[in-house]
Each structure stands twice: as structure tokens, then as C-alpha cells.
Coordinates of C-alpha atoms in Angstrom, one line a residue:
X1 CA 0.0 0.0 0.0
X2 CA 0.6 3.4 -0.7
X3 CA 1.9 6.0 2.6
X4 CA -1.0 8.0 1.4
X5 CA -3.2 8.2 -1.2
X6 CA -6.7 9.9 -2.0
X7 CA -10.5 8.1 -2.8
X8 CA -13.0 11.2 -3.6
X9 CA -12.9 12.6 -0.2
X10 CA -10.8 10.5 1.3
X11 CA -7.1 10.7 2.4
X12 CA -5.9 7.3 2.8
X13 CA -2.7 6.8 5.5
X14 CA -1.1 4.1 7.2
X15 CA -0.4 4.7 10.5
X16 CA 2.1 2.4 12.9
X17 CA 2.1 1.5 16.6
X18 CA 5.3 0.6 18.0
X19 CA 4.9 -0.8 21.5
X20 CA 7.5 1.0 23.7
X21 CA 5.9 -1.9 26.6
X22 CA 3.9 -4.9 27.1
X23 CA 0.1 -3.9 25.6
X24 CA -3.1 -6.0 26.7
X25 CA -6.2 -5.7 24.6
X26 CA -8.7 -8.1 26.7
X27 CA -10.0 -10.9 25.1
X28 CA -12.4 -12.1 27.6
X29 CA -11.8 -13.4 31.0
X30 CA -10.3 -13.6 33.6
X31 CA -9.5 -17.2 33.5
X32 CA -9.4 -19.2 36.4
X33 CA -8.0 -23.1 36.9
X34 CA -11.5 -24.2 35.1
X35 CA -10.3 -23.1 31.9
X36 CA -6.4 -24.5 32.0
X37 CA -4.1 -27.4 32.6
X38 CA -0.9 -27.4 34.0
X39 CA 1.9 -28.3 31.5
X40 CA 5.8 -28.2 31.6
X41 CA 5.9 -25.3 28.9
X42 CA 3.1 -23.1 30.5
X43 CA -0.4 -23.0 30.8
X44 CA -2.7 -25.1 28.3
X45 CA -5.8 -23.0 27.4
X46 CA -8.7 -25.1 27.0
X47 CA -10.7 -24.7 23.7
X48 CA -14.4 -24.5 25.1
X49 CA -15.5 -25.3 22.1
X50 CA -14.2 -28.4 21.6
X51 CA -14.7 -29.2 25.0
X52 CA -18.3 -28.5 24.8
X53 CA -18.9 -30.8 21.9
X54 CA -17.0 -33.3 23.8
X55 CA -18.8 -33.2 26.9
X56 CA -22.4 -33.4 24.9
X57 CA -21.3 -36.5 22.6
X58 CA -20.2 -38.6 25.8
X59 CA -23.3 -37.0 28.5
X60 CA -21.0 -35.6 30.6
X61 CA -22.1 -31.9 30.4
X62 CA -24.5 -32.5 33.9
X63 CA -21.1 -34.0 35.5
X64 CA -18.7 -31.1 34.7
X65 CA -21.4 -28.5 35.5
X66 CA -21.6 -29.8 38.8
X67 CA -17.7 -30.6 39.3
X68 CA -17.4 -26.9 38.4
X69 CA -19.9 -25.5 40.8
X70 CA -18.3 -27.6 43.7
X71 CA -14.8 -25.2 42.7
X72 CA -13.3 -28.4 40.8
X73 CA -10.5 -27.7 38.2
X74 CA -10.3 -29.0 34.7
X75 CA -7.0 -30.8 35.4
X76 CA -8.8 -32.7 38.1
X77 CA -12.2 -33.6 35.7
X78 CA -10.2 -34.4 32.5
X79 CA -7.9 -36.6 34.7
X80 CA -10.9 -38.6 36.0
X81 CA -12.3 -38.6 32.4
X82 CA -10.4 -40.1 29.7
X83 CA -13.3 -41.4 27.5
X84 CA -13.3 -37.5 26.6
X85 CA -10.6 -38.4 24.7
X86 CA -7.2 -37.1 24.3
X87 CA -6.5 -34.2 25.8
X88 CA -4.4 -32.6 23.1
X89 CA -7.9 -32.1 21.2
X90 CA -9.2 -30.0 23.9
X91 CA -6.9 -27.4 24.0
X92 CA -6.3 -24.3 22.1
X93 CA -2.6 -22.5 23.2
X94 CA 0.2 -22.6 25.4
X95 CA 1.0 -19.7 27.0
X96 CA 4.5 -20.4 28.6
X97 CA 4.6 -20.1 31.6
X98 CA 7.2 -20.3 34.5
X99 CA 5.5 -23.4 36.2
X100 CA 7.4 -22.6 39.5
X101 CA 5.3 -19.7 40.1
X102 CA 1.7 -19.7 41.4
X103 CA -1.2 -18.3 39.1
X104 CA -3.9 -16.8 40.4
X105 CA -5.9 -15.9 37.0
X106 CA -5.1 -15.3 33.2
X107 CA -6.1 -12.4 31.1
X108 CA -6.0 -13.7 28.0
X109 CA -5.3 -11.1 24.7
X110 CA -8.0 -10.8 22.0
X111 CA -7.8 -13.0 19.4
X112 CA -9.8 -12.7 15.6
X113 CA -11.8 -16.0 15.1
X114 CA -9.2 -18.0 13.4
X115 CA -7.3 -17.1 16.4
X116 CA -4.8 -14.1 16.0
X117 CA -4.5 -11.8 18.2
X118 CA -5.6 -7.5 16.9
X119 CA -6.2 -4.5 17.9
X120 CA -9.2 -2.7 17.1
X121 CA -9.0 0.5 15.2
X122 CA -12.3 1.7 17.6
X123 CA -9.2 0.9 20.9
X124 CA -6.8 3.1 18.9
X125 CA -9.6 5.6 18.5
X126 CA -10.7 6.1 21.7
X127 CA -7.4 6.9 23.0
X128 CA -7.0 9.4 20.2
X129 CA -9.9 11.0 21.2
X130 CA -8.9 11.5 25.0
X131 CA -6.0 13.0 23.7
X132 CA -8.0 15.4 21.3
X133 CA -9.8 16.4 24.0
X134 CA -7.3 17.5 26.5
X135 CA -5.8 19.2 24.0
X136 CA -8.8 21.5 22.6
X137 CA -9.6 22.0 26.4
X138 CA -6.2 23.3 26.9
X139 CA -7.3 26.1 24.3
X140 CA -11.0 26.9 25.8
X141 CA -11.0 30.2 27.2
X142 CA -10.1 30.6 30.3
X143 CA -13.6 31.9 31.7
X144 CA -15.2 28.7 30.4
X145 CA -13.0 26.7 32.0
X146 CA -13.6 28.1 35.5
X147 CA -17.3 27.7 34.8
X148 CA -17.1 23.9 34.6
X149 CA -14.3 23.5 37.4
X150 CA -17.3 25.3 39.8
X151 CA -20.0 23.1 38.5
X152 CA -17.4 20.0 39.0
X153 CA -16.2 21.1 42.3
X154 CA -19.7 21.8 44.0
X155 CA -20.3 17.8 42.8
X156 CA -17.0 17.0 44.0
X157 CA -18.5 19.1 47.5
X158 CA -21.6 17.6 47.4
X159 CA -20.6 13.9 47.5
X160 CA -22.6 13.5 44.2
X161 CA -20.5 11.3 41.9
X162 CA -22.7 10.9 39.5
X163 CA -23.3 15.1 39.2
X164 CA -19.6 14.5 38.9
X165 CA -19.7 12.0 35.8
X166 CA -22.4 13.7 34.4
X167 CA -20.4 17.0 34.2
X168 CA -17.2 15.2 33.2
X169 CA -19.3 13.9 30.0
X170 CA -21.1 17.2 29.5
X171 CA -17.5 18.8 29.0
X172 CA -16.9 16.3 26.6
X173 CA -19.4 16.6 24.1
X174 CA -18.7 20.2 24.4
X175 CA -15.6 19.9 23.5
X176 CA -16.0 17.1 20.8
X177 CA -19.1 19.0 18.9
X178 CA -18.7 22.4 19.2
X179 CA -15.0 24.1 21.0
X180 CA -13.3 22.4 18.0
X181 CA -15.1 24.6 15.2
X182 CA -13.6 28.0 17.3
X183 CA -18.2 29.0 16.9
X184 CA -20.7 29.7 19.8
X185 CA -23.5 27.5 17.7
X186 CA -25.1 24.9 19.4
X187 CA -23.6 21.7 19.8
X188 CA -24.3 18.8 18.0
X189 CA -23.4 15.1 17.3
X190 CA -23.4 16.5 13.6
X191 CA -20.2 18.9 14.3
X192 CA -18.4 15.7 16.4
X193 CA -14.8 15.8 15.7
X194 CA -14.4 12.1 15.6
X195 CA -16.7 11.7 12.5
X196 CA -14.0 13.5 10.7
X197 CA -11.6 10.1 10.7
X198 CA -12.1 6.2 11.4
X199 CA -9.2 3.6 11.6
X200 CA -9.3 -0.2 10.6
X201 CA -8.9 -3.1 13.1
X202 CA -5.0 -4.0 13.0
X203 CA -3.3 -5.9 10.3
X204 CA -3.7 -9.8 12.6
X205 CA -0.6 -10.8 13.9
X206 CA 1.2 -13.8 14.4
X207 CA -0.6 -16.3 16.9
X208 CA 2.5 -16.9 19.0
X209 CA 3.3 -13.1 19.1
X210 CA 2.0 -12.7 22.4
X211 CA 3.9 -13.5 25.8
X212 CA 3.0 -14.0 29.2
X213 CA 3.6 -11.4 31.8
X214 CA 3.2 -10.1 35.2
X215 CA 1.9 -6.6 35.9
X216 CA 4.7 -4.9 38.0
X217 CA 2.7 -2.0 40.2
X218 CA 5.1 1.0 41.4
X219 CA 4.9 3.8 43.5
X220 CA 7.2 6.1 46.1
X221 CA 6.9 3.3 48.9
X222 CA 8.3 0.7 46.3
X223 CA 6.6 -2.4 44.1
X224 CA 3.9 -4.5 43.9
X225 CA 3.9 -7.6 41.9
X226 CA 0.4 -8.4 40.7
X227 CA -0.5 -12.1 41.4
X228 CA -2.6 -12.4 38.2
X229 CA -0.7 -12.8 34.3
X230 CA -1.6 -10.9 31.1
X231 CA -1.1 -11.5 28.1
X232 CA 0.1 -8.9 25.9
X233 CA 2.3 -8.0 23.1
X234 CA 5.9 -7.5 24.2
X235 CA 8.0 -4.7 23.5
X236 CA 9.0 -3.6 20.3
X237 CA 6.2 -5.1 18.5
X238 CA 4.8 -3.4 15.1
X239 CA 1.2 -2.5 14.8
X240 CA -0.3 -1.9 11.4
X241 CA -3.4 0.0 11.1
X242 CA -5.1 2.4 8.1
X243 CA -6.3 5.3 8.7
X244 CA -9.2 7.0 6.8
X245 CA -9.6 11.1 6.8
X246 CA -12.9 12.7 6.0
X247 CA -11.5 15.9 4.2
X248 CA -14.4 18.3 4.3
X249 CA -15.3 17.0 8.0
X250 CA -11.9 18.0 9.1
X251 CA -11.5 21.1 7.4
X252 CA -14.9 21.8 9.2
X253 CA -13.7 20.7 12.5
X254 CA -9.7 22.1 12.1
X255 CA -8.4 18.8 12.5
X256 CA -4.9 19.2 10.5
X257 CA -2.8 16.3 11.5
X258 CA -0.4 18.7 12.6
X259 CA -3.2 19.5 15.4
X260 CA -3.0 15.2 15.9
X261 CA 1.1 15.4 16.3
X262 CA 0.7 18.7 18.8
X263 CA -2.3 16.8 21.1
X264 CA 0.1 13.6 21.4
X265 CA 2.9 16.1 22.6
X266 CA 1.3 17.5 25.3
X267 CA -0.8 14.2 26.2
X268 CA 3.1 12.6 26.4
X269 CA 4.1 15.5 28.5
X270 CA 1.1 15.3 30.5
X271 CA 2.1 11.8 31.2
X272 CA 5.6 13.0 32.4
X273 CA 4.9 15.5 34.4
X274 CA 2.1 14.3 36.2
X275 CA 3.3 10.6 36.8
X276 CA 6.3 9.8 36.3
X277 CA 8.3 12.6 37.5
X278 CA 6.9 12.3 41.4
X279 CA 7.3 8.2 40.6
X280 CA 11.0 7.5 41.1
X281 CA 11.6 4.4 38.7
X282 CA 15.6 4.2 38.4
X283 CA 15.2 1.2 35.7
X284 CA 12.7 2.5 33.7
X285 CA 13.7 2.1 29.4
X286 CA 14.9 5.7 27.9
X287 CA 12.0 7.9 26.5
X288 CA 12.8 10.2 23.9
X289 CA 10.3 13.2 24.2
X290 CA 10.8 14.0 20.7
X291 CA 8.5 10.2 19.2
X292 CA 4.8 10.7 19.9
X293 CA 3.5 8.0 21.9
X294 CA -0.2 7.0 22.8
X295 CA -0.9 5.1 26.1
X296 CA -3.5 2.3 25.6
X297 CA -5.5 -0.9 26.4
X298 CA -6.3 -2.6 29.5
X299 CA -4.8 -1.3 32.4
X300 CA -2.9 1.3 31.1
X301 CA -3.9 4.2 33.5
X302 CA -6.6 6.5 34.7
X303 CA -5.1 9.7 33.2
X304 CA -6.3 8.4 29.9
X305 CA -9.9 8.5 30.8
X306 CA -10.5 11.6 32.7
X307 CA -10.0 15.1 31.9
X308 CA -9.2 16.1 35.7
X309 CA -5.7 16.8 35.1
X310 CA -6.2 18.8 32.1
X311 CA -8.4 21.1 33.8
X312 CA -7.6 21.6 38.0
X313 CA -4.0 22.0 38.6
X314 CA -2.1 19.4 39.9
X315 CA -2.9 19.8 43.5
X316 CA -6.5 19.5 43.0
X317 CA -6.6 17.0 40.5
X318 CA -4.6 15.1 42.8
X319 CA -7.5 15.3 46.0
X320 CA -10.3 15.0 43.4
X321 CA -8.6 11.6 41.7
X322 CA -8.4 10.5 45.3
X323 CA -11.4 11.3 46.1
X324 CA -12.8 9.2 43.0
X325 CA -11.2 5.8 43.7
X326 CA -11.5 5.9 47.4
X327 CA -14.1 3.4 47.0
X328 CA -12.0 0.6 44.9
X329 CA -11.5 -1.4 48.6
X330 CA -7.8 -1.7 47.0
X331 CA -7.2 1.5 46.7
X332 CA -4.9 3.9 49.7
X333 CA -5.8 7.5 49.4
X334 CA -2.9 8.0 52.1
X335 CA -0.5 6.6 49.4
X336 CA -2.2 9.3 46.9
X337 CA -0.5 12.4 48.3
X338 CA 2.1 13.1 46.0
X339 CA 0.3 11.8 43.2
X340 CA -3.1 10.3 42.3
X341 CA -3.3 7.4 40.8
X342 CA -0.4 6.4 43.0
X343 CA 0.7 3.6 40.6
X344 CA 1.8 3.0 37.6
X345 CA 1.5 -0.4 36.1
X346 CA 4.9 -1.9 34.3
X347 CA 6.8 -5.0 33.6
X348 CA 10.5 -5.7 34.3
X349 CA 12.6 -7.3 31.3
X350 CA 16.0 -8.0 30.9
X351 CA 16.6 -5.4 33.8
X352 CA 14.6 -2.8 32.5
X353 CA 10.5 -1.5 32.9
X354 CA 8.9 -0.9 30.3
X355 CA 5.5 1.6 30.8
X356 CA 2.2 -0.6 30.7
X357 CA 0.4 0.4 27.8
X358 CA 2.7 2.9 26.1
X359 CA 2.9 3.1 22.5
X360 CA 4.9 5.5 19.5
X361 CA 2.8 6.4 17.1
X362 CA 3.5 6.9 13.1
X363 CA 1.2 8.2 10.7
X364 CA 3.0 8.1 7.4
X365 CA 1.6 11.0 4.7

């Protein structure tokens, strides 16, 4: 394919996602020990499908219903069971494993139905258009933004979190359908900004491209090593995707690219400042400031679904971030006074952590 070529209307790009750390689209899940066996190279994923058909042709479905409810495994039923037949027809993939360690659950990536793994374009997307929007709300007047910090903050004083959704979602259809277009018209889904461009699921990539991993949590009092394992796609892996512009919607809505590059600048800064600058991480991989990257997928951190810190300053953000997860029973606000989210998910490779989620981003013209 082309870098870039024109139907009617249409601009036509590819655009590339590097991952610059592990990335976990979820696929369905968690798994638990009903849906694996133990082997010597990893965990054997159990294809339910086959599985199913199996249990229905011999009239065992009743049997493993009730040896799941009673918290039985499926290493401990397909043991008792071999007129199942063999075992190697029942099972999908091996994730490898290390079979030392204990696993709580699996998050398994998603996979197309002929079983390799993607991203969707509408993942990519979405995380496009949290950057778009804290970078037109960096532009709205400054008037206008006090008005929606006092409507957010008596919801925040209230102890209304719902006001407080509600608000966040009014501010951004505001943004989305009408600050874009630099008019005091009404909004409207017809003006959205995100009509002006759509992207294609991924190219599919290899089934064994993904890897098993465990989320490594860290924060100013140290690291957390979650007990569950993800899979993901490891660093350095390259992400194909194409990427359709609407010309006359985005000369309408002042969408240059240019205004794309600019919004993953500051949302990479944003990043910086906020997070990792009060998180001391000695080991973490080199980030060039100059490559626009895109954090994305499961996990990957609250920043990219709230507008909070684009709009308080930091201090505030901080007490009203708290204030919004102090009912996850997980969560410590007193761990959240330096900085809110107090952790940052990564992995550790080869001596080094990588940033959960984070991606560099190529659009080629």
C-alpha cells in the first residue's frame, strides 16, 4: 500500500504503533483453573468449544457442570475422564509459563476468530480522542473553564459522583461537537470531531506473538507484583493499522494532523509531568520526548480516561482523583498524596521496565 493516497474525499494513510511496553487488549476473562491445565511449557488453554462438543457427545455436560460449581479444576475432571478423549484435542494454546510460580488468574489477549491476536482500530480511537480532547480544552478560554471547574467542584463538595460524571461527560461533548469549530453554535453530534476520521482493526498478527507477563505496580513506597498474568504484546512489536480522513469533515472541524502530532505532545508530557516525575523508577527504558506515543489498552492508566488533570491543577486534581477511587476497597488515598493514581503499572525485562500500555505512534503522509 501506498503512505498516502486519496478516494473522492478521502485521504488514505497508514499509521504504525510501536509498542514501547507490554500492551493487553482483553479478550475475555479472567480465567481461572477451570479453563487450564498445567503443563511443563506453560499454561494449556482449554478450547471450550471443543470441550463442549466433547462433553455433549459422551453425557458428561450434567457431570462437569456440577464438578465446576463444587470449585473443581479442569486438570482434576479431564484426569478422572479419559473417554473425553485425548487431551491434546481440547486445547487451544500454550501460553508459557514459568511453572514454578503460582497463578492466580489469566487475562487472556483478543484474538480474531481464526485465532490471531488484533487490535481494534475503535481501541486506537478512543485513545485518540482522550488525547483530542485534553488538547482543545487546553485552548478553551479561560472563563469557560472556571465555569465547569465550579460546576465539578460543588459535585465533588456535594458527594454527588454521578453530578460529577455527568459533568465530566457534559464537557466532553462540548468539546468534541462544538470548542473544535472556534463557533458559539449549538452543539451537536453533527459537528463531532471524531466523525471527521475512522481507523481499521490492526493488520492480525502472528498467533504466538504474544507473551506471558506479570503486571509490576510501582509507587514512592516501592513495588507490587500483581498475582494475576496478562497476556500482551511484548516490547517492540509493530502494529499496522489504516487510517481514513474525511477531508471536508476535518477542514470543518480544524483537524490538521499537525493538530493530531501537537495533542500527542502535550498528552506525552502530561504523562511526564504528572506521573512519572513524582514516581522515582531508576530502571525504567529511555523515553525520547521527541517520538509521539499513545498510552492504551487494559490497564494502562486512569489519566487516559479523565479530563481532571487537564483542567484543576495538579494539587486538586490530585484530592479530586483520590477522592474518585477511594471506593476501589484496593485502593490507599494515604498513598495518593504526592500523586493520584499512586501507581503505575509496568513490567520488568531483561533489567529494565517498560510503561504498561505505552505506544509510539507513526502516521505516514
Amino acid at each position: 500500500m501506498e503512505r498516502m493516497k486519496r478516494l473522492g474525499f478521502l485521504e488514505v494513510h497508514e499509521l504504525f504503533l510501536e509498542t514501547g511496553g507490554p500492551l493487553y487488549i482483553g479478550g475475555g476473562g479472567p480465567l481461572d483453573r477451570r479453563h487450564w491445565l498445567g503443563r511443563p511449557e506453560g499454561l494449556a488453554l482449554i478450547d471450550e468449544g471443543a470441550l463442549g462438543r466433547q462433553l455433549l457427545a459422551t453425557g458428561l455436560l450434567e457431570s462437569w457442570q456440577g464438578h465446576l460449581a463444587a470449585g473443581g479444576s479442569a486438570e482434576a475432571f479431564l484426569a478422572s475422564h479419559p473417554d473425553l478423549g485425548p487431551v491434546a484435542n481440547l486445547i487451544k494454546r500454550v501460553l508459557p509459563v514459568d511453572g514454578a510460580v503460582a497463578v492466580h488468574r489469566v487475562h487472556p489477549f483478543l484474538r480474531s476468530p481464526a485465532g490471531q491476536p488484533y487490535v481494534p482500530g475503535t481501541t486506537l480511537k478512543g485513545a485518540l480522542r482522550q488525547v483530542l480532547l485534553v488538547y482543545f480544552l487546553n485552548e478553551m478560554p479561560e472563563v469557560d473553564k472556571e465555569g465547569w471547574r465550579s460546576r465539578l467542584r460543588q459535585a465533588y463538595t456535594d458527594g454527588d459522583r454521578s453530578a460529577f460524571s455527568a459533568g465530566m461527560e457534559a464537557l466532553q461533548v462540548d468539546i468534541l461537537h462544538k470548542l473544535h469549530l472556534h463557533t458559539a453554535e449549538v452543539a451537536s453530534s453533527l459537528n463531532d470531531l471524531m466523525r471527521a476520521f475512522s481507523i481499521s482493526d490492526s493488520d492480525p498478527l502472528g498467533t504466538g506473538d504474544t507473551v506471558a507477563v506479570r503486571r509490576r505496580l510501582v509507587h514512592r513506597e516501592g513495588v507490587l507484583n500483581a498475582p494475576d498474568i496478562y497476556e500482551v504484546l511484548p516490547p517492540g512489536t509493530q502494529i499496522r493499522f489504516t487510517l481514513r480522513i474525511d477531508i471536508p469533515l476535518m477542514n470543518r472541524g480544524g483537524l490538521m494532523l499537525t493538530v493530531l502530532n501537537e495533542a500527542l505532545q502535550l498528552a506525552q508530557l502530561m504523562q511526564e509531568r504528572v506521573f512519572w516525575e513524582k514516581i522515582p523508577t531508576p530502571d525504567r527504558a529511555p523515553v525520547d520526548l521527541r517520538d509521539l506515543y499513545l498510552y492504551l489498552g487494559g490497564g494502562s492508566g486512569f489519566v487516559n480516561k479523565s479530563l481532571v488533570y487537564a483542567l484543576f491543577d495538579d494539587a486538586e486534581a490530585r484530592d479530586l482523583t483520590n477522592a474518585l477511587l477511594a471506593a476501589e476497597p484496593t485502593y490507599d488515598p494515604a498513598l495518593g498524596q504526592a500523586v493520584a493514581p499512586y501507581m503505575r503499572p509496568t513490567i520488568l525485562a531483561e533489567g529494565q521496565s517498560y510503561d504498561w500500555g505505552k505506544c509510539r505512534i507513526t502516521i505516514h503522509y
